[in-house]
Amino acid sequence: MEQIGFRMQLNEGQAIEYQRRHDEIWPELVSLLKDAGVSDYSIFLHEPTNSLFAVLRRTPAHTMDKLPLEPVMQKWWAYMADIMLSGANSEPVVEPMERVFHME
């Protein structure tokens, strides 16, 4: 399993709404992510900057690159676009992060 991390940006004042929406994450979205090889997915909030830090594990044969083509993913992005920094297609702006330390 490969572990990756990335950063996203939440709009100011949207932390409670972001949490609420993820507390009610759609089962079909969870299934889609798992089917794409994603597991152990966590998102953390740095409140002073409204930065979101995500970390997940994915299988070597993951299909995350195909997720943007999936209607459920597109629908989720549109649902989230009003509370976070998003691109023209509602996809969240994601900044990949390089791991600089790991301890097991």
PDB file of N, CA and C in Angstrom:
ATOM      1  N   MET A   1       0.839  -1.186   0.000  1.00  0.00           N
ATOM      2  CA  MET A   1       0.000   0.000   0.000  1.00  0.00           C
ATOM      3  C   MET A   1       0.880   1.244   0.000  1.00  0.00           C
ATOM      4  N   GLU A   2       0.492   2.185  -0.793  1.00  0.00           N
ATOM      5  CA  GLU A   2       1.179   3.474  -0.848  1.00  0.00           C
ATOM      6  C   GLU A   2       0.372   4.471  -0.017  1.00  0.00           C
ATOM      7  N   GLN A   3       1.054   5.304   0.739  1.00  0.00           N
ATOM      8  CA  GLN A   3       0.393   6.353   1.511  1.00  0.00           C
ATOM      9  C   GLN A   3       0.706   7.689   0.856  1.00  0.00           C
ATOM     10  N   ILE A   4      -0.322   8.507   0.635  1.00  0.00           N
ATOM     11  CA  ILE A   4      -0.114   9.833   0.056  1.00  0.00           C
ATOM     12  C   ILE A   4      -0.800  10.878   0.934  1.00  0.00           C
ATOM     13  N   GLY A   5      -0.321  12.104   0.841  1.00  0.00           N
ATOM     14  CA  GLY A   5      -0.910  13.222   1.554  1.00  0.00           C
ATOM     15  C   GLY A   5      -1.104  14.391   0.616  1.00  0.00           C
ATOM     16  N   PHE A   6      -2.114  15.187   0.883  1.00  0.00           N
ATOM     17  CA  PHE A   6      -2.353  16.382   0.078  1.00  0.00           C
ATOM     18  C   PHE A   6      -3.100  17.411   0.905  1.00  0.00           C
ATOM     19  N   ARG A   7      -3.056  18.651   0.437  1.00  0.00           N
ATOM     20  CA  ARG A   7      -3.686  19.765   1.127  1.00  0.00           C
ATOM     21  C   ARG A   7      -4.794  20.337   0.264  1.00  0.00           C
ATOM     22  N   MET A   8      -5.869  20.772   0.929  1.00  0.00           N
ATOM     23  CA  MET A   8      -6.968  21.479   0.281  1.00  0.00           C
ATOM     24  C   MET A   8      -7.281  22.691   1.134  1.00  0.00           C
ATOM     25  N   GLN A   9      -8.123  23.586   0.629  1.00  0.00           N
ATOM     26  CA  GLN A   9      -8.425  24.816   1.351  1.00  0.00           C
ATOM     27  C   GLN A   9      -9.924  24.948   1.580  1.00  0.00           C
ATOM     28  N   LEU A  10     -10.298  25.049   2.830  1.00  0.00           N
ATOM     29  CA  LEU A  10     -11.686  25.248   3.215  1.00  0.00           C
ATOM     30  C   LEU A  10     -11.979  26.740   3.259  1.00  0.00           C
ATOM     31  N   ASN A  11     -13.158  27.141   2.819  1.00  0.00           N
ATOM     32  CA  ASN A  11     -13.551  28.543   2.926  1.00  0.00           C
ATOM     33  C   ASN A  11     -13.754  28.903   4.395  1.00  0.00           C
ATOM     34  N   GLU A  12     -13.460  30.140   4.728  1.00  0.00           N
ATOM     35  CA  GLU A  12     -13.588  30.606   6.109  1.00  0.00           C
ATOM     36  C   GLU A  12     -15.015  30.413   6.619  1.00  0.00           C
ATOM     37  N   GLY A  13     -15.114  29.966   7.852  1.00  0.00           N
ATOM     38  CA  GLY A  13     -16.412  29.796   8.492  1.00  0.00           C
ATOM     39  C   GLY A  13     -17.167  28.538   8.085  1.00  0.00           C
ATOM     40  N   GLN A  14     -16.525  27.613   7.385  1.00  0.00           N
ATOM     41  CA  GLN A  14     -17.224  26.435   6.866  1.00  0.00           C
ATOM     42  C   GLN A  14     -16.829  25.128   7.556  1.00  0.00           C
ATOM     43  N   ALA A  15     -16.067  25.194   8.640  1.00  0.00           N
ATOM     44  CA  ALA A  15     -15.577  23.972   9.295  1.00  0.00           C
ATOM     45  C   ALA A  15     -16.718  23.081   9.787  1.00  0.00           C
ATOM     46  N   ILE A  16     -17.716  23.673  10.409  1.00  0.00           N
ATOM     47  CA  ILE A  16     -18.831  22.870  10.939  1.00  0.00           C
ATOM     48  C   ILE A  16     -19.601  22.217   9.795  1.00  0.00           C
ATOM     49  N   GLU A  17     -19.839  22.965   8.737  1.00  0.00           N
ATOM     50  CA  GLU A  17     -20.563  22.406   7.593  1.00  0.00           C
ATOM     51  C   GLU A  17     -19.749  21.311   6.908  1.00  0.00           C
ATOM     52  N   TYR A  18     -18.456  21.508   6.778  1.00  0.00           N
ATOM     53  CA  TYR A  18     -17.587  20.492   6.180  1.00  0.00           C
ATOM     54  C   TYR A  18     -17.667  19.199   6.995  1.00  0.00           C
ATOM     55  N   GLN A  19     -17.577  19.322   8.301  1.00  0.00           N
ATOM     56  CA  GLN A  19     -17.665  18.152   9.183  1.00  0.00           C
ATOM     57  C   GLN A  19     -19.026  17.479   9.037  1.00  0.00           C
ATOM     58  N   ARG A  20     -20.082  18.270   9.018  1.00  0.00           N
ATOM     59  CA  ARG A  20     -21.437  17.708   8.903  1.00  0.00           C
ATOM     60  C   ARG A  20     -21.581  16.902   7.620  1.00  0.00           C
ATOM     61  N   ARG A  21     -21.114  17.467   6.511  1.00  0.00           N
ATOM     62  CA  ARG A  21     -21.248  16.773   5.227  1.00  0.00           C
ATOM     63  C   ARG A  21     -20.453  15.468   5.224  1.00  0.00           C
ATOM     64  N   HIS A  22     -19.296  15.466   5.848  1.00  0.00           N
ATOM     65  CA  HIS A  22     -18.505  14.237   5.886  1.00  0.00           C
ATOM     66  C   HIS A  22     -19.052  13.234   6.895  1.00  0.00           C
ATOM     67  N   ASP A  23     -19.714  13.715   7.930  1.00  0.00           N
ATOM     68  CA  ASP A  23     -20.374  12.799   8.860  1.00  0.00           C
ATOM     69  C   ASP A  23     -21.495  12.038   8.152  1.00  0.00           C
ATOM     70  N   GLU A  24     -22.023  12.638   7.097  1.00  0.00           N
ATOM     71  CA  GLU A  24     -23.119  12.044   6.328  1.00  0.00           C
ATOM     72  C   GLU A  24     -22.657  11.624   4.930  1.00  0.00           C
ATOM     73  N   ILE A  25     -21.385  11.241   4.808  1.00  0.00           N
ATOM     74  CA  ILE A  25     -20.836  10.894   3.492  1.00  0.00           C
ATOM     75  C   ILE A  25     -21.694   9.813   2.831  1.00  0.00           C
ATOM     76  N   TRP A  26     -21.864   9.944   1.563  1.00  0.00           N
ATOM     77  CA  TRP A  26     -22.738   9.059   0.814  1.00  0.00           C
ATOM     78  C   TRP A  26     -22.127   7.651   0.732  1.00  0.00           C
ATOM     79  N   PRO A  27     -22.882   6.629   1.034  1.00  0.00           N
ATOM     80  CA  PRO A  27     -22.364   5.260   0.937  1.00  0.00           C
ATOM     81  C   PRO A  27     -21.840   4.923  -0.453  1.00  0.00           C
ATOM     82  N   GLU A  28     -22.492   5.448  -1.493  1.00  0.00           N
ATOM     83  CA  GLU A  28     -22.030   5.159  -2.863  1.00  0.00           C
ATOM     84  C   GLU A  28     -20.669   5.798  -3.141  1.00  0.00           C
ATOM     85  N   LEU A  29     -20.353   6.913  -2.480  1.00  0.00           N
ATOM     86  CA  LEU A  29     -19.038   7.530  -2.633  1.00  0.00           C
ATOM     87  C   LEU A  29     -17.984   6.696  -1.910  1.00  0.00           C
ATOM     88  N   VAL A  30     -18.306   6.237  -0.717  1.00  0.00           N
ATOM     89  CA  VAL A  30     -17.373   5.367   0.019  1.00  0.00           C
ATOM     90  C   VAL A  30     -17.083   4.116  -0.797  1.00  0.00           C
ATOM     91  N   SER A  31     -18.105   3.506  -1.371  1.00  0.00           N
ATOM     92  CA  SER A  31     -17.918   2.310  -2.206  1.00  0.00           C
ATOM     93  C   SER A  31     -17.043   2.607  -3.409  1.00  0.00           C
ATOM     94  N   LEU A  32     -17.274   3.757  -4.043  1.00  0.00           N
ATOM     95  CA  LEU A  32     -16.478   4.147  -5.201  1.00  0.00           C
ATOM     96  C   LEU A  32     -15.003   4.278  -4.837  1.00  0.00           C
ATOM     97  N   LEU A  33     -14.718   4.944  -3.721  1.00  0.00           N
ATOM     98  CA  LEU A  33     -13.336   5.118  -3.284  1.00  0.00           C
ATOM     99  C   LEU A  33     -12.692   3.775  -2.969  1.00  0.00           C
ATOM    100  N   LYS A  34     -13.398   2.926  -2.258  1.00  0.00           N
ATOM    101  CA  LYS A  34     -12.854   1.603  -1.930  1.00  0.00           C
ATOM    102  C   LYS A  34     -12.603   0.787  -3.189  1.00  0.00           C
ATOM    103  N   ASP A  35     -13.541   0.839  -4.130  1.00  0.00           N
ATOM    104  CA  ASP A  35     -13.370   0.115  -5.394  1.00  0.00           C
ATOM    105  C   ASP A  35     -12.180   0.633  -6.195  1.00  0.00           C
ATOM    106  N   ALA A  36     -11.828   1.902  -5.986  1.00  0.00           N
ATOM    107  CA  ALA A  36     -10.680   2.504  -6.672  1.00  0.00           C
ATOM    108  C   ALA A  36      -9.360   2.185  -5.963  1.00  0.00           C
ATOM    109  N   GLY A  37      -9.428   1.439  -4.848  1.00  0.00           N
ATOM    110  CA  GLY A  37      -8.219   1.048  -4.136  1.00  0.00           C
ATOM    111  C   GLY A  37      -7.830   1.954  -2.994  1.00  0.00           C
ATOM    112  N   VAL A  38      -8.740   2.833  -2.570  1.00  0.00           N
ATOM    113  CA  VAL A  38      -8.470   3.795  -1.500  1.00  0.00           C
ATOM    114  C   VAL A  38      -8.932   3.211  -0.166  1.00  0.00           C
ATOM    115  N   SER A  39      -8.100   3.379   0.863  1.00  0.00           N
ATOM    116  CA  SER A  39      -8.480   2.962   2.213  1.00  0.00           C
ATOM    117  C   SER A  39      -7.783   3.854   3.228  1.00  0.00           C
ATOM    118  N   ASP A  40      -8.170   3.708   4.464  1.00  0.00           N
ATOM    119  CA  ASP A  40      -7.547   4.435   5.576  1.00  0.00           C
ATOM    120  C   ASP A  40      -7.398   5.923   5.239  1.00  0.00           C
ATOM    121  N   TYR A  41      -8.512   6.550   4.890  1.00  0.00           N
ATOM    122  CA  TYR A  41      -8.546   7.923   4.395  1.00  0.00           C
ATOM    123  C   TYR A  41      -8.971   8.841   5.546  1.00  0.00           C
ATOM    124  N   SER A  42      -8.116   9.803   5.885  1.00  0.00           N
ATOM    125  CA  SER A  42      -8.417  10.775   6.935  1.00  0.00           C
ATOM    126  C   SER A  42      -8.181  12.183   6.412  1.00  0.00           C
ATOM    127  N   ILE A  43      -8.978  13.117   6.914  1.00  0.00           N
ATOM    128  CA  ILE A  43      -8.806  14.537   6.595  1.00  0.00           C
ATOM    129  C   ILE A  43      -8.743  15.298   7.913  1.00  0.00           C
ATOM    130  N   PHE A  44      -7.736  16.147   8.044  1.00  0.00           N
ATOM    131  CA  PHE A  44      -7.525  16.934   9.255  1.00  0.00           C
ATOM    132  C   PHE A  44      -7.675  18.410   8.923  1.00  0.00           C
ATOM    133  N   LEU A  45      -8.193  19.169   9.873  1.00  0.00           N
ATOM    134  CA  LEU A  45      -8.379  20.613   9.708  1.00  0.00           C
ATOM    135  C   LEU A  45      -7.376  21.371  10.573  1.00  0.00           C
ATOM    136  N   HIS A  46      -6.682  22.324   9.959  1.00  0.00           N
ATOM    137  CA  HIS A  46      -5.852  23.276  10.699  1.00  0.00           C
ATOM    138  C   HIS A  46      -6.683  24.558  10.774  1.00  0.00           C
ATOM    139  N   GLU A  47      -7.360  24.746  11.896  1.00  0.00           N
ATOM    140  CA  GLU A  47      -8.346  25.824  12.024  1.00  0.00           C
ATOM    141  C   GLU A  47      -7.796  27.228  11.790  1.00  0.00           C
ATOM    142  N   PRO A  48      -6.592  27.574  12.268  1.00  0.00           N
ATOM    143  CA  PRO A  48      -6.131  28.951  12.061  1.00  0.00           C
ATOM    144  C   PRO A  48      -6.013  29.358  10.588  1.00  0.00           C
ATOM    145  N   THR A  49      -5.764  28.386   9.702  1.00  0.00           N
ATOM    146  CA  THR A  49      -5.601  28.710   8.278  1.00  0.00           C
ATOM    147  C   THR A  49      -6.704  28.123   7.399  1.00  0.00           C
ATOM    148  N   ASN A  50      -7.632  27.369   7.994  1.00  0.00           N
ATOM    149  CA  ASN A  50      -8.680  26.661   7.245  1.00  0.00           C
ATOM    150  C   ASN A  50      -8.102  25.683   6.229  1.00  0.00           C
ATOM    151  N   SER A  51      -6.888  25.210   6.482  1.00  0.00           N
ATOM    152  CA  SER A  51      -6.267  24.219   5.607  1.00  0.00           C
ATOM    153  C   SER A  51      -6.746  22.831   5.983  1.00  0.00           C
ATOM    154  N   LEU A  52      -6.981  22.031   4.964  1.00  0.00           N
ATOM    155  CA  LEU A  52      -7.344  20.636   5.155  1.00  0.00           C
ATOM    156  C   LEU A  52      -6.157  19.785   4.713  1.00  0.00           C
ATOM    157  N   PHE A  53      -5.740  18.861   5.558  1.00  0.00           N
ATOM    158  CA  PHE A  53      -4.668  17.945   5.222  1.00  0.00           C
ATOM    159  C   PHE A  53      -5.266  16.551   5.145  1.00  0.00           C
ATOM    160  N   ALA A  54      -5.104  15.912   4.014  1.00  0.00           N
ATOM    161  CA  ALA A  54      -5.658  14.575   3.810  1.00  0.00           C
ATOM    162  C   ALA A  54      -4.528  13.575   3.645  1.00  0.00           C
ATOM    163  N   VAL A  55      -4.754  12.399   4.185  1.00  0.00           N
ATOM    164  CA  VAL A  55      -3.814  11.298   4.022  1.00  0.00           C
ATOM    165  C   VAL A  55      -4.633  10.036   3.767  1.00  0.00           C
ATOM    166  N   LEU A  56      -4.165   9.238   2.821  1.00  0.00           N
ATOM    167  CA  LEU A  56      -4.863   8.001   2.492  1.00  0.00           C
ATOM    168  C   LEU A  56      -3.865   6.956   2.037  1.00  0.00           C
ATOM    169  N   ARG A  57      -4.333   5.738   2.023  1.00  0.00           N
ATOM    170  CA  ARG A  57      -3.551   4.630   1.478  1.00  0.00           C
ATOM    171  C   ARG A  57      -4.270   4.148   0.222  1.00  0.00           C
ATOM    172  N   ARG A  58      -3.456   3.722  -0.735  1.00  0.00           N
ATOM    173  CA  ARG A  58      -4.032   3.191  -1.967  1.00  0.00           C
ATOM    174  C   ARG A  58      -3.222   1.980  -2.421  1.00  0.00           C
ATOM    175  N   THR A  59      -3.905   1.079  -3.073  1.00  0.00           N
ATOM    176  CA  THR A  59      -3.273  -0.135  -3.557  1.00  0.00           C
ATOM    177  C   THR A  59      -2.375   0.199  -4.751  1.00  0.00           C
ATOM    178  N   PRO A  60      -1.399  -0.669  -5.036  1.00  0.00           N
ATOM    179  CA  PRO A  60      -0.557  -0.440  -6.219  1.00  0.00           C
ATOM    180  C   PRO A  60      -1.365  -0.368  -7.524  1.00  0.00           C
ATOM    181  N   ALA A  61      -2.466  -1.088  -7.584  1.00  0.00           N
ATOM    182  CA  ALA A  61      -3.301  -1.100  -8.794  1.00  0.00           C
ATOM    183  C   ALA A  61      -4.482  -0.129  -8.692  1.00  0.00           C
ATOM    184  N   HIS A  62      -4.348   0.924  -7.871  1.00  0.00           N
ATOM    185  CA  HIS A  62      -5.451   1.869  -7.673  1.00  0.00           C
ATOM    186  C   HIS A  62      -5.894   2.497  -8.990  1.00  0.00           C
ATOM    187  N   THR A  63      -7.120   2.988  -8.987  1.00  0.00           N
ATOM    188  CA  THR A  63      -7.672   3.669 -10.166  1.00  0.00           C
ATOM    189  C   THR A  63      -8.153   5.069  -9.797  1.00  0.00           C
ATOM    190  N   MET A  64      -7.432   5.720  -8.890  1.00  0.00           N
ATOM    191  CA  MET A  64      -7.816   7.071  -8.466  1.00  0.00           C
ATOM    192  C   MET A  64      -7.854   8.053  -9.632  1.00  0.00           C
ATOM    193  N   ASP A  65      -7.014   7.845 -10.633  1.00  0.00           N
ATOM    194  CA  ASP A  65      -6.968   8.751 -11.780  1.00  0.00           C
ATOM    195  C   ASP A  65      -8.274   8.737 -12.577  1.00  0.00           C
ATOM    196  N   LYS A  66      -9.089   7.703 -12.403  1.00  0.00           N
ATOM    197  CA  LYS A  66     -10.365   7.608 -13.115  1.00  0.00           C
ATOM    198  C   LYS A  66     -11.533   8.195 -12.313  1.00  0.00           C
ATOM    199  N   LEU A  67     -11.293   8.527 -11.047  1.00  0.00           N
ATOM    200  CA  LEU A  67     -12.376   9.055 -10.207  1.00  0.00           C
ATOM    201  C   LEU A  67     -13.033  10.318 -10.773  1.00  0.00           C
ATOM    202  N   PRO A  68     -12.286  11.249 -11.380  1.00  0.00           N
ATOM    203  CA  PRO A  68     -12.952  12.450 -11.918  1.00  0.00           C
ATOM    204  C   PRO A  68     -14.005  12.160 -12.986  1.00  0.00           C
ATOM    205  N   LEU A  69     -13.953  10.984 -13.598  1.00  0.00           N
ATOM    206  CA  LEU A  69     -14.917  10.618 -14.634  1.00  0.00           C
ATOM    207  C   LEU A  69     -16.208  10.031 -14.073  1.00  0.00           C
ATOM    208  N   GLU A  70     -16.216   9.720 -12.789  1.00  0.00           N
ATOM    209  CA  GLU A  70     -17.363   9.058 -12.173  1.00  0.00           C
ATOM    210  C   GLU A  70     -18.446  10.067 -11.774  1.00  0.00           C
ATOM    211  N   PRO A  71     -19.698   9.817 -12.164  1.00  0.00           N
ATOM    212  CA  PRO A  71     -20.788  10.735 -11.820  1.00  0.00           C
ATOM    213  C   PRO A  71     -20.932  10.987 -10.321  1.00  0.00           C
ATOM    214  N   VAL A  72     -20.741   9.976  -9.492  1.00  0.00           N
ATOM    215  CA  VAL A  72     -20.863  10.166  -8.041  1.00  0.00           C
ATOM    216  C   VAL A  72     -19.793  11.130  -7.541  1.00  0.00           C
ATOM    217  N   MET A  73     -18.579  11.007  -8.070  1.00  0.00           N
ATOM    218  CA  MET A  73     -17.492  11.900  -7.669  1.00  0.00           C
ATOM    219  C   MET A  73     -17.797  13.325  -8.112  1.00  0.00           C
ATOM    220  N   GLN A  74     -18.262  13.486  -9.333  1.00  0.00           N
ATOM    221  CA  GLN A  74     -18.616  14.808  -9.844  1.00  0.00           C
ATOM    222  C   GLN A  74     -19.733  15.435  -9.017  1.00  0.00           C
ATOM    223  N   LYS A  75     -20.706  14.626  -8.631  1.00  0.00           N
ATOM    224  CA  LYS A  75     -21.824  15.115  -7.812  1.00  0.00           C
ATOM    225  C   LYS A  75     -21.320  15.555  -6.429  1.00  0.00           C
ATOM    226  N   TRP A  76     -20.394  14.780  -5.826  1.00  0.00           N
ATOM    227  CA  TRP A  76     -19.833  15.136  -4.518  1.00  0.00           C
ATOM    228  C   TRP A  76     -19.067  16.441  -4.613  1.00  0.00           C
ATOM    229  N   TRP A  77     -18.245  16.567  -5.639  1.00  0.00           N
ATOM    230  CA  TRP A  77     -17.477  17.807  -5.812  1.00  0.00           C
ATOM    231  C   TRP A  77     -18.399  19.012  -5.951  1.00  0.00           C
ATOM    232  N   ALA A  78     -19.457  18.884  -6.717  1.00  0.00           N
ATOM    233  CA  ALA A  78     -20.414  19.987  -6.872  1.00  0.00           C
ATOM    234  C   ALA A  78     -21.065  20.313  -5.529  1.00  0.00           C
ATOM    235  N   TYR A  79     -21.351  19.298  -4.747  1.00  0.00           N
ATOM    236  CA  TYR A  79     -21.950  19.462  -3.419  1.00  0.00           C
ATOM    237  C   TYR A  79     -21.010  20.201  -2.479  1.00  0.00           C
ATOM    238  N   MET A  80     -19.697  19.991  -2.623  1.00  0.00           N
ATOM    239  CA  MET A  80     -18.707  20.581  -1.726  1.00  0.00           C
ATOM    240  C   MET A  80     -18.148  21.917  -2.228  1.00  0.00           C
ATOM    241  N   ALA A  81     -18.377  22.253  -3.471  1.00  0.00           N
ATOM    242  CA  ALA A  81     -17.730  23.415  -4.096  1.00  0.00           C
ATOM    243  C   ALA A  81     -18.045  24.743  -3.416  1.00  0.00           C
ATOM    244  N   ASP A  82     -19.186  24.862  -2.771  1.00  0.00           N
ATOM    245  CA  ASP A  82     -19.541  26.131  -2.146  1.00  0.00           C
ATOM    246  C   ASP A  82     -18.823  26.368  -0.815  1.00  0.00           C
ATOM    247  N   ILE A  83     -18.147  25.355  -0.279  1.00  0.00           N
ATOM    248  CA  ILE A  83     -17.505  25.539   1.023  1.00  0.00           C
ATOM    249  C   ILE A  83     -15.986  25.366   0.995  1.00  0.00           C
ATOM    250  N   MET A  84     -15.432  25.141  -0.205  1.00  0.00           N
ATOM    251  CA  MET A  84     -13.983  24.983  -0.287  1.00  0.00           C
ATOM    252  C   MET A  84     -13.458  25.488  -1.626  1.00  0.00           C
ATOM    253  N   LEU A  85     -12.168  25.744  -1.682  1.00  0.00           N
ATOM    254  CA  LEU A  85     -11.534  26.206  -2.913  1.00  0.00           C
ATOM    255  C   LEU A  85     -11.652  25.116  -3.968  1.00  0.00           C
ATOM    256  N   SER A  86     -12.297  25.448  -5.085  1.00  0.00           N
ATOM    257  CA  SER A  86     -12.570  24.472  -6.135  1.00  0.00           C
ATOM    258  C   SER A  86     -12.263  25.071  -7.492  1.00  0.00           C
ATOM    259  N   GLY A  87     -12.002  24.186  -8.454  1.00  0.00           N
ATOM    260  CA  GLY A  87     -11.754  24.605  -9.818  1.00  0.00           C
ATOM    261  C   GLY A  87     -13.042  24.805 -10.583  1.00  0.00           C
ATOM    262  N   ALA A  88     -12.906  25.106 -11.866  1.00  0.00           N
ATOM    263  CA  ALA A  88     -14.068  25.398 -12.713  1.00  0.00           C
ATOM    264  C   ALA A  88     -15.029  24.217 -12.814  1.00  0.00           C
ATOM    265  N   ASN A  89     -14.517  22.991 -12.715  1.00  0.00           N
ATOM    266  CA  ASN A  89     -15.368  21.802 -12.811  1.00  0.00           C
ATOM    267  C   ASN A  89     -15.819  21.317 -11.430  1.00  0.00           C
ATOM    268  N   SER A  90     -15.673  22.156 -10.411  1.00  0.00           N
ATOM    269  CA  SER A  90     -16.030  21.881  -9.014  1.00  0.00           C
ATOM    270  C   SER A  90     -15.040  20.962  -8.307  1.00  0.00           C
ATOM    271  N   GLU A  91     -14.044  20.454  -9.017  1.00  0.00           N
ATOM    272  CA  GLU A  91     -13.032  19.603  -8.386  1.00  0.00           C
ATOM    273  C   GLU A  91     -12.244  20.426  -7.375  1.00  0.00           C
ATOM    274  N   PRO A  92     -12.044  19.907  -6.156  1.00  0.00           N
ATOM    275  CA  PRO A  92     -11.289  20.680  -5.171  1.00  0.00           C
ATOM    276  C   PRO A  92      -9.858  20.915  -5.645  1.00  0.00           C
ATOM    277  N   VAL A  93      -9.341  22.084  -5.329  1.00  0.00           N
ATOM    278  CA  VAL A  93      -7.941  22.376  -5.639  1.00  0.00           C
ATOM    279  C   VAL A  93      -7.107  21.574  -4.647  1.00  0.00           C
ATOM    280  N   VAL A  94      -6.271  20.690  -5.161  1.00  0.00           N
ATOM    281  CA  VAL A  94      -5.474  19.773  -4.346  1.00  0.00           C
ATOM    282  C   VAL A  94      -3.998  20.067  -4.577  1.00  0.00           C
ATOM    283  N   GLU A  95      -3.281  20.217  -3.480  1.00  0.00           N
ATOM    284  CA  GLU A  95      -1.834  20.408  -3.537  1.00  0.00           C
ATOM    285  C   GLU A  95      -1.172  19.162  -2.974  1.00  0.00           C
ATOM    286  N   PRO A  96      -0.516  18.368  -3.822  1.00  0.00           N
ATOM    287  CA  PRO A  96       0.187  17.190  -3.316  1.00  0.00           C
ATOM    288  C   PRO A  96       1.263  17.606  -2.323  1.00  0.00           C
ATOM    289  N   MET A  97       1.514  16.743  -1.355  1.00  0.00           N
ATOM    290  CA  MET A  97       2.530  17.014  -0.346  1.00  0.00           C
ATOM    291  C   MET A  97       3.552  15.879  -0.359  1.00  0.00           C
ATOM    292  N   GLU A  98       4.796  16.228  -0.158  1.00  0.00           N
ATOM    293  CA  GLU A  98       5.865  15.247  -0.107  1.00  0.00           C
ATOM    294  C   GLU A  98       6.076  14.798   1.335  1.00  0.00           C
ATOM    295  N   ARG A  99       6.144  13.507   1.535  1.00  0.00           N
ATOM    296  CA  ARG A  99       6.413  12.988   2.878  1.00  0.00           C
ATOM    297  C   ARG A  99       7.893  13.204   3.185  1.00  0.00           C
ATOM    298  N   VAL A 100       8.151  13.775   4.328  1.00  0.00           N
ATOM    299  CA  VAL A 100       9.535  14.038   4.749  1.00  0.00           C
ATOM    300  C   VAL A 100       9.936  13.221   5.967  1.00  0.00           C
ATOM    301  N   PHE A 101       8.967  12.503   6.563  1.00  0.00           N
ATOM    302  CA  PHE A 101       9.275  11.640   7.698  1.00  0.00           C
ATOM    303  C   PHE A 101       8.184  10.597   7.837  1.00  0.00           C
ATOM    304  N   HIS A 102       8.604   9.400   8.226  1.00  0.00           N
ATOM    305  CA  HIS A 102       7.643   8.323   8.489  1.00  0.00           C
ATOM    306  C   HIS A 102       8.234   7.406   9.554  1.00  0.00           C
ATOM    307  N   MET A 103       7.400   7.020  10.493  1.00  0.00           N
ATOM    308  CA  MET A 103       7.814   6.068  11.513  1.00  0.00           C
ATOM    309  C   MET A 103       6.724   5.021  11.658  1.00  0.00           C
ATOM    310  N   GLU A 104       7.083   3.755  11.668  1.00  0.00           N
ATOM    311  CA  GLU A 104       6.106   2.687  11.885  1.00  0.00           C
ATOM    312  C   GLU A 104       6.138   2.259  13.329  1.00  0.00           C
TER     313      GLU A 104
END
